[in-house]
Tab-separated table of C-alpha atoms and ligand atoms in Angstrom:
chain	number	residue	atom	x	y	z
A	13	MET	CA	24.824	13.592	-15.245
A	14	ASN	CA	24.219	10.198	-16.564
A	15	ILE	CA	22.561	10.508	-19.951
A	16	GLY	CA	23.625	7.727	-22.270
A	17	LEU	CA	24.821	5.520	-19.435
A	18	LYS	CA	22.786	3.038	-17.515
A	19	THR	CA	20.765	4.676	-14.772
A	20	PRO	CA	21.539	3.592	-11.185
A	21	ILE	CA	18.660	2.109	-9.169
A	22	LEU	CA	19.051	2.697	-5.428
A	23	PRO	CA	16.863	0.995	-2.828
A	24	ALA	CA	15.088	3.662	-0.766
A	25	SER	CA	17.212	4.749	2.228
A	26	ASP	CA	18.362	7.988	3.856
A	27	ALA	CA	21.419	7.960	1.603
A	28	ALA	CA	19.287	7.434	-1.525
A	29	VAL	CA	16.991	10.308	-0.514
A	30	ALA	CA	19.984	12.604	0.030
A	31	ARG	CA	21.419	11.645	-3.335
A	32	ALA	CA	18.050	12.206	-5.026
A	33	ALA	CA	17.725	15.699	-3.524
A	34	ASP	CA	21.285	16.542	-4.519
A	35	CYS	CA	20.687	15.303	-8.048
A	36	LEU	CA	17.510	17.425	-8.341
A	37	LYS	CA	19.419	20.490	-7.114
A	38	LYS	CA	21.954	19.961	-9.903
A	39	GLY	CA	19.200	19.853	-12.529
A	40	GLY	CA	19.034	16.055	-12.695
A	41	LEU	CA	16.061	13.786	-13.382
A	42	VAL	CA	15.122	11.401	-10.562
A	43	ALA	CA	12.384	8.758	-10.591
A	44	PHE	CA	10.819	7.972	-7.222
A	45	PRO	CA	7.732	6.202	-5.877
A	46	THR	CA	4.520	8.001	-5.017
A	47	GLU	CA	1.526	6.091	-3.682
A	48	THR	CA	-0.204	6.276	-7.106
A	49	VAL	CA	2.534	5.518	-9.661
A	50	TYR	CA	6.276	6.256	-9.943
A	51	GLY	CA	6.996	9.890	-10.807
A	52	LEU	CA	9.893	11.417	-12.770
A	53	GLY	CA	11.054	14.432	-10.782
A	54	ALA	CA	12.848	17.602	-11.817
A	55	ASP	CA	13.393	20.936	-10.038
A	56	ALA	CA	10.188	22.847	-10.857
A	57	GLY	CA	12.102	26.121	-11.028
A	58	ASN	CA	14.792	24.886	-13.414
A	59	ALA	CA	13.660	25.325	-17.030
A	60	PRO	CA	16.596	23.448	-18.630
A	61	ALA	CA	15.981	20.485	-16.300
A	62	ILE	CA	12.315	20.526	-17.277
A	63	ALA	CA	13.221	20.661	-20.956
A	64	ARG	CA	15.345	17.528	-20.431
A	65	LEU	CA	12.430	15.892	-18.624
A	66	TYR	CA	10.112	16.457	-21.611
A	67	GLU	CA	12.817	15.082	-23.884
A	68	ALA	CA	13.491	12.007	-21.725
A	69	LYS	CA	9.793	11.106	-21.721
A	70	GLY	CA	9.211	12.074	-25.356
A	71	ARG	CA	6.363	14.195	-24.011
A	72	PRO	CA	4.720	16.885	-26.159
A	73	LEU	CA	5.524	20.352	-24.817
A	74	PHE	CA	1.849	21.358	-24.754
A	75	ASN	CA	1.159	18.792	-22.021
A	76	PRO	CA	1.796	20.479	-18.642
A	77	LEU	CA	3.240	18.782	-15.555
A	78	ILE	CA	1.998	18.318	-11.995
A	79	ALA	CA	4.015	20.168	-9.339
A	80	THR	CA	4.439	18.107	-6.169
A	81	VAL	CA	5.055	19.805	-2.835
A	82	GLY	CA	5.354	18.716	0.780
A	83	ASP	CA	2.309	20.428	2.322
A	84	ILE	CA	-0.553	22.860	1.823
A	85	ALA	CA	1.568	25.873	2.831
A	86	ALA	CA	4.047	25.095	0.048
A	87	ALA	CA	1.169	24.571	-2.401
A	88	MET	CA	-0.234	28.017	-1.524
A	89	LYS	CA	3.012	29.658	-2.650
A	90	ILE	CA	2.478	28.451	-6.212
A	91	ALA	CA	-1.326	28.193	-6.530
A	92	ARG	CA	-4.295	30.323	-5.451
A	93	PHE	CA	-6.721	28.410	-3.251
A	94	ASP	CA	-10.398	29.285	-2.997
A	95	ALA	CA	-12.666	27.794	-0.310
A	96	THR	CA	-13.382	24.642	-2.349
A	97	ALA	CA	-9.712	23.976	-3.008
A	98	THR	CA	-8.796	24.513	0.637
A	99	ARG	CA	-11.500	22.126	1.727
A	100	LEU	CA	-10.340	19.412	-0.659
A	101	ALA	CA	-6.689	19.890	0.258
A	102	GLU	CA	-7.444	19.667	3.968
A	103	ALA	CA	-9.567	16.566	3.479
A	104	PHE	CA	-7.334	14.601	1.110
A	105	TRP	CA	-3.705	15.752	1.281
A	106	PRO	CA	-1.355	14.069	1.482
A	107	GLY	CA	-2.981	11.667	-0.950
A	108	PRO	CA	-3.945	10.754	-4.524
A	109	LEU	CA	-5.643	14.056	-5.423
A	110	THR	CA	-4.322	16.734	-7.811
A	111	LEU	CA	-5.910	20.190	-7.869
A	112	VAL	CA	-5.809	22.491	-10.909
A	113	LEU	CA	-5.783	26.078	-9.651
A	114	PRO	CA	-4.799	29.566	-10.833
A	115	LYS	CA	-1.055	30.206	-10.501
A	116	THR	CA	0.078	32.753	-7.950
A	117	GLU	CA	1.641	35.937	-9.253
A	118	ASN	CA	5.187	35.019	-8.251
A	119	CYS	CA	4.821	31.306	-8.824
A	120	ALA	CA	8.325	29.811	-8.813
A	121	VAL	CA	7.414	27.029	-11.240
A	122	ALA	CA	8.919	27.476	-14.712
A	123	GLU	CA	6.499	28.443	-17.524
A	124	LEU	CA	7.628	25.416	-19.493
A	125	ALA	CA	6.196	23.118	-16.822
A	126	THR	CA	2.746	24.684	-17.076
A	127	ALA	CA	2.816	24.817	-20.883
A	128	GLY	CA	1.964	28.507	-20.872
A	129	LEU	CA	-1.345	28.026	-18.999
A	130	ASP	CA	-2.306	30.401	-16.207
A	131	THR	CA	-3.329	27.425	-14.095
A	132	ILE	CA	-1.142	24.878	-12.330
A	133	ALA	CA	-1.736	21.295	-11.242
A	134	VAL	CA	-0.572	20.711	-7.638
A	135	ARG	CA	-0.371	17.612	-5.496
A	136	VAL	CA	0.954	16.593	-2.066
A	137	PRO	CA	1.918	12.907	-2.330
A	138	ALA	CA	1.549	10.548	0.629
A	139	HIS	CA	4.355	8.083	-0.104
A	140	PRO	CA	7.064	8.344	2.581
A	141	VAL	CA	9.886	8.233	0.016
A	142	ALA	CA	8.335	11.005	-2.095
A	143	ARG	CA	7.786	13.046	1.057
A	144	ALA	CA	11.363	12.537	2.239
A	145	ILE	CA	12.741	13.625	-1.144
A	146	LEU	CA	10.519	16.735	-1.196
A	147	ARG	CA	11.638	17.603	2.330
A	148	ALA	CA	15.325	17.143	1.537
A	149	PHE	CA	15.030	19.102	-1.721
A	150	GLY	CA	13.049	21.910	-0.126
A	151	GLY	CA	11.034	23.207	-3.115
A	152	PRO	CA	8.416	22.139	-5.654
A	153	VAL	CA	9.317	19.178	-7.863
A	154	VAL	CA	7.506	18.574	-11.137
A	155	ALA	CA	6.707	14.882	-11.401
A	156	PRO	CA	4.840	13.352	-14.321
A	157	SER	CA	4.511	9.581	-14.372
A	158	ALA	CA	7.945	8.012	-15.006
A	159	ASN	CA	7.154	6.330	-18.328
A	160	LEU	CA	7.795	7.153	-21.973
A	161	SER	CA	4.949	9.335	-23.213
A	162	GLY	CA	2.093	7.127	-24.412
A	163	HIS	CA	3.190	4.084	-22.401
A	164	VAL	CA	1.447	2.628	-19.386
A	165	SER	CA	2.422	4.316	-16.083
A	166	PRO	CA	5.059	2.524	-13.940
A	167	THR	CA	4.083	0.877	-10.663
A	168	THR	CA	7.543	-0.586	-9.910
A	169	ALA	CA	11.141	0.635	-10.282
A	170	ALA	CA	11.691	-2.085	-12.905
A	171	HIS	CA	8.925	-0.572	-15.069
A	172	VAL	CA	10.664	2.800	-14.831
A	173	ALA	CA	13.991	1.253	-15.841
A	174	SER	CA	12.460	-0.536	-18.818
A	175	ASP	CA	11.195	2.783	-20.228
A	176	LEU	CA	13.803	5.292	-19.055
A	177	ALA	CA	17.141	3.620	-18.167
A	178	GLY	CA	19.920	5.629	-19.784
A	179	ARG	CA	17.630	8.645	-20.235
A	180	ILE	CA	17.436	9.784	-16.596
A	181	ASP	CA	19.941	10.160	-13.748
A	182	LEU	CA	18.623	8.078	-10.867
A	183	ILE	CA	15.812	5.721	-9.880
A	184	VAL	CA	14.892	5.363	-6.198
A	185	ASP	CA	13.256	1.972	-5.634
A	186	GLY	CA	10.588	2.005	-2.914
A	187	GLY	CA	8.937	-1.254	-3.979
A	188	PRO	CA	5.601	-1.578	-5.763
A	189	VAL	CA	3.145	1.287	-5.267
A	190	THR	CA	-0.081	0.757	-3.323
A	191	VAL	CA	-2.733	2.685	-5.305
A	192	GLY	CA	-1.684	1.770	-8.843
A	193	VAL	CA	-3.584	4.373	-10.898
A	194	GLU	CA	-2.680	8.053	-11.174
A	195	SER	CA	-4.137	10.730	-8.912
A	196	THR	CA	-7.659	12.038	-9.422
A	197	ILE	CA	-7.483	15.521	-10.989
A	198	VAL	CA	-10.062	18.125	-9.960
A	199	GLY	CA	-10.190	21.514	-11.666
A	200	CYS	CA	-11.282	24.144	-9.165
A	201	PHE	CA	-13.142	26.277	-11.699
A	202	GLU	CA	-16.533	27.972	-11.111
A	203	ALA	CA	-17.955	24.495	-10.769
A	204	PRO	CA	-15.406	21.942	-9.502
A	205	MET	CA	-14.714	19.539	-12.352
A	206	LEU	CA	-13.417	15.979	-12.499
A	207	LEU	CA	-10.676	16.283	-15.126
A	208	ARG	CA	-9.272	12.772	-14.602
A	209	PRO	CA	-10.754	9.938	-12.531
A	210	GLY	CA	-7.987	8.366	-10.444
A	211	GLY	CA	-6.885	6.884	-7.169
A	212	LEU	CA	-9.278	8.938	-5.047
A	213	GLU	CA	-12.895	7.927	-5.671
A	214	ARG	CA	-15.221	10.584	-7.047
A	215	GLY	CA	-17.785	9.712	-4.343
A	216	GLU	CA	-15.377	10.649	-1.531
A	217	ILE	CA	-14.744	14.052	-3.098
A	218	GLU	CA	-18.440	14.673	-3.673
A	219	ARG	CA	-19.198	13.777	-0.055
A	220	VAL	CA	-16.766	16.404	1.193
A	221	LEU	CA	-18.028	19.045	-1.256
A	222	GLY	CA	-21.673	18.220	-0.730
A	223	ARG	CA	-22.210	18.449	-4.495
A	224	SER	CA	-21.432	16.461	-7.595
A	225	LEU	CA	-18.386	17.107	-9.735
A	226	ALA	CA	-18.890	18.359	-13.271
A	227	ARG	CA	-17.296	16.330	-16.098
A	228	PRO	CA	-15.730	17.999	-19.126
A	229	THR	CA	-17.488	17.104	-22.372
A	230	ASP	CA	-15.746	14.368	-24.342
A	231	ASP	CA	-14.409	16.950	-26.756
A	232	ALA	CA	-12.295	18.368	-23.965
A	233	ASP	CA	-10.490	15.028	-23.797
A	234	ASN	CA	-9.219	14.828	-27.325
A	235	GLU	CA	-7.525	16.784	-30.049
A	236	ALA	CA	-10.514	19.048	-30.681
A	237	GLY	CA	-9.683	22.459	-29.236
A	238	GLN	CA	-7.796	23.211	-26.054
A	239	PRO	CA	-8.296	20.272	-23.702
A	240	LEU	CA	-9.001	21.053	-20.054
A	241	ALA	CA	-6.606	18.317	-18.963
A	242	PRO	CA	-4.262	18.442	-21.928
A	243	GLY	CA	-2.717	15.061	-21.147
A	244	MET	CA	-5.984	13.233	-21.385
A	245	LEU	CA	-5.441	12.418	-25.038
A	246	ALA	CA	-7.567	9.471	-26.035
A	247	SER	CA	-4.687	7.025	-26.536
A	248	HIS	CA	-2.585	7.878	-23.539
A	249	TYR	CA	-2.183	4.570	-21.754
A	250	ALA	CA	-1.683	2.136	-24.592
A	251	PRO	CA	0.212	-1.163	-24.643
A	252	ARG	CA	1.521	-2.359	-28.021
A	253	THR	CA	-0.871	-5.314	-28.178
A	254	PRO	CA	-4.462	-4.416	-29.176
A	255	VAL	CA	-6.838	-4.359	-26.206
A	256	ARG	CA	-10.412	-5.705	-26.517
A	257	LEU	CA	-12.824	-4.556	-23.802
A	258	ASN	CA	-15.847	-6.234	-22.201
A	259	ALA	CA	-14.801	-9.652	-23.497
A	260	GLU	CA	-17.517	-12.244	-23.057
A	261	ARG	CA	-15.465	-15.079	-24.465
A	262	ILE	CA	-11.825	-15.591	-25.418
A	263	GLU	CA	-10.788	-15.971	-29.049
A	264	SER	CA	-7.804	-18.129	-29.957
A	265	GLY	CA	-4.440	-16.458	-29.568
A	266	GLU	CA	-5.696	-13.885	-27.098
A	267	ALA	CA	-4.378	-13.178	-23.595
A	268	LEU	CA	-6.937	-12.599	-20.844
A	269	LEU	CA	-7.074	-9.852	-18.271
A	270	ALA	CA	-9.708	-11.207	-15.899
A	271	PHE	CA	-11.637	-9.671	-13.028
A	272	GLY	CA	-13.582	-11.482	-10.318
A	273	PRO	CA	-14.126	-15.097	-9.343
A	274	THR	CA	-15.753	-16.450	-12.536
A	275	CYS	CA	-13.770	-16.607	-15.763
A	276	VAL	CA	-15.273	-16.080	-19.229
A	277	PRO	CA	-15.701	-19.041	-21.628
A	278	GLY	CA	-12.582	-19.980	-23.562
A	279	ALA	CA	-10.224	-18.826	-20.796
A	280	GLU	CA	-8.538	-22.276	-20.751
A	281	ALA	CA	-7.306	-21.611	-24.296
A	282	ALA	CA	-5.914	-18.150	-23.554
A	283	GLY	CA	-2.172	-17.696	-24.118
A	284	ALA	CA	-1.874	-16.102	-20.682
A	285	VAL	CA	-4.333	-15.207	-17.949
A	286	MET	CA	-3.925	-12.618	-15.205
A	287	ASN	CA	-6.705	-11.767	-12.788
A	288	LEU	CA	-6.828	-8.146	-11.562
A	289	SER	CA	-8.640	-9.346	-8.446
A	290	ALA	CA	-10.057	-12.841	-8.099
A	291	ARG	CA	-12.151	-11.660	-5.154
A	292	GLY	CA	-13.512	-8.738	-7.149
A	293	ASP	CA	-11.824	-6.028	-5.061
A	294	LEU	CA	-11.435	-2.757	-7.015
A	295	ALA	CA	-8.539	-1.386	-4.926
A	296	GLU	CA	-6.600	-4.603	-5.557
A	297	ALA	CA	-7.495	-4.389	-9.255
A	298	ALA	CA	-6.240	-0.793	-9.502
A	299	ALA	CA	-2.951	-1.743	-7.828
A	300	ASN	CA	-2.437	-4.577	-10.345
A	301	LEU	CA	-3.725	-2.865	-13.495
A	302	PHE	CA	-0.618	-1.374	-15.102
A	303	ALA	CA	1.746	-4.199	-14.111
A	304	TYR	CA	-0.635	-6.776	-15.587
A	305	LEU	CA	-1.132	-4.769	-18.795
A	306	ARG	CA	2.656	-4.608	-19.180
A	307	ALA	CA	3.033	-8.325	-18.451
A	308	LEU	CA	0.329	-9.382	-20.912
A	309	ASP	CA	1.707	-6.963	-23.505
A	310	SER	CA	4.950	-8.967	-23.528
A	311	LYS	CA	3.283	-12.327	-24.316
A	312	GLY	CA	3.036	-11.847	-28.080
A	313	ALA	CA	-0.733	-12.380	-27.956
A	314	ARG	CA	-3.011	-11.358	-30.831
A	315	ALA	CA	-4.950	-9.170	-28.413
A	316	ILE	CA	-5.503	-8.636	-24.709
A	317	ALA	CA	-9.150	-9.461	-23.937
A	318	VAL	CA	-10.412	-7.671	-20.829
A	319	MET	CA	-13.381	-8.815	-18.768
A	320	PRO	CA	-15.879	-6.153	-17.671
A	321	VAL	CA	-14.942	-4.181	-14.539
A	322	PRO	CA	-17.763	-2.493	-12.581
A	323	GLN	CA	-17.965	1.275	-12.995
A	324	TYR	CA	-18.412	2.301	-9.331
A	325	GLY	CA	-15.695	3.524	-6.909
A	326	LEU	CA	-12.176	2.986	-8.282
A	327	GLY	CA	-13.788	1.192	-11.238
A	328	GLU	CA	-14.288	4.618	-12.831
A	329	ALA	CA	-10.515	5.198	-13.028
A	330	ILE	CA	-9.775	1.583	-14.022
A	331	ASN	CA	-12.300	1.698	-16.884
A	332	ASP	CA	-10.986	5.100	-17.985
A	333	ARG	CA	-7.441	3.701	-18.338
A	334	LEU	CA	-8.699	0.521	-20.016
A	335	ARG	CA	-10.698	2.551	-22.561
A	336	ARG	CA	-7.625	4.585	-23.402
A	337	ALA	CA	-5.538	1.420	-23.667
A	338	ALA	CA	-8.090	-0.011	-26.095
A	339	MET	CA	-7.891	3.008	-28.395
A	340	GLY	CA	-4.298	2.102	-29.251
A	341	ARG	CA	-1.407	4.396	-30.000
A	342	GLU	CA	-1.518	6.931	-32.699
B	12	LIG	O1	-0.585	10.248	-9.672
B	12	LIG	C1	-0.128	11.134	-10.375
B	12	LIG	O2	-0.733	12.198	-10.620
B	12	LIG	C2	1.247	10.904	-11.003
B	12	LIG	C3	2.273	10.907	-9.866
B	12	LIG	C4	3.666	10.668	-10.368
B	12	LIG	O3	2.202	12.117	-9.149
B	12	LIG	N1	1.566	11.879	-11.982
B	12	LIG	C5	0.943	11.949	-13.175
B	12	LIG	O4	1.435	12.951	-13.999
B	12	LIG	O5	0.043	11.200	-13.514
B	12	LIG	P1	1.188	12.997	-15.562
B	12	LIG	O6	2.047	14.068	-16.063
B	12	LIG	O7	1.388	11.654	-16.139
B	12	LIG	O8	-0.308	13.468	-15.676
B	12	LIG	C6	-0.618	14.785	-15.315
B	12	LIG	C7	-1.888	15.218	-15.956
B	12	LIG	C8	-1.769	15.357	-17.443
B	12	LIG	O9	-2.936	14.788	-18.032
B	12	LIG	C9	-1.738	16.867	-17.639
B	12	LIG	O10	-2.248	17.242	-18.882
B	12	LIG	C10	-2.602	17.333	-16.503
B	12	LIG	O11	-2.220	16.509	-15.438
B	12	LIG	N2	-2.317	18.722	-16.142
B	12	LIG	C11	-1.182	19.254	-15.688
B	12	LIG	N3	-1.298	20.579	-15.513
B	12	LIG	C12	-2.548	20.903	-15.853
B	12	LIG	C13	-3.295	22.120	-15.893
B	12	LIG	N4	-2.764	23.294	-15.540
B	12	LIG	N5	-4.579	22.071	-16.295
B	12	LIG	C14	-5.136	20.901	-16.630
B	12	LIG	N6	-4.485	19.708	-16.642
B	12	LIG	C15	-3.206	19.715	-16.255
B	13	LIG	MG1	1.422	10.077	-17.338
């Protein structure tokens, strides 16, 4: 194991995949690309490895992890699927959708990973490197986003290294991710519930279900009581620099996170400007979001002013992450 030393970064290849699987089998921590964001993997059945994962991320133990698997059959060994869950899995896996389901009786995932809940979050990622690692490893891999807890999720291997080098065993570099925001999480309770907007648009899910998704009340998102998606703490995705939303003009000393073809007044005076999508494309904006937040966070600006982003389609997930970023760290 590599703790305390610099973590190797291997470009994705058959050899890198084999080394990643081997490292996981030995209880190691391996970061790898998924189509949404980079994940930090550990053997889902290995409690000491999972304990190290929580420690490496500085993640509170009450915040459970997503188990990633290669296909629906593997998911059915750890989670109980009702008709709704099966329908969603068949429509959207592999892909940026996580389902929260009851655990099976002999679920092989360690209790620590599910934080003592009787439900489990499961996902089948689409990224070829993630899929190759899951195949070579041959069992479920828990994989939270590969960032320090409370930081913005990583969309490149370099982001992973800047948060976790020296704290994990290996980083597999598959280039920048394509989706850029985390998976959409749906709780398959009596009424299917949108626990986290993400890389799969709510509208696509609702079309397949033929009904609208319930939303937890806001209280479920914060410290009050037992949250339905425990990781959805208000200030989860925060840069160090204060974030100001719906900026209609730029104040001096601010950096600008723009969206669309027309810039707000005062943009010329901004310390730095990055445009999520000059042509106003929400998929492009999602793919750029976390990298641009990180980049603007490093400019020493007084604040990051963010132009309004429309709320439809992927805009729901983008605005969710921006709102959390604006709440700051505790
Ligand atoms: O796109 C993604 O989902 C990425 C990639 C790497 O797969 N992973 C990711 O994991 O975003 P993480 O740990 O950063 O976020 C997982 C979320 C947390 O908010 C956690 O609280 C929630 O899933 N979660 C996990 N198990 C749960 C459960 N049984 N019930 C409700 N929420 C759960
Ligand atoms: Mg995360």
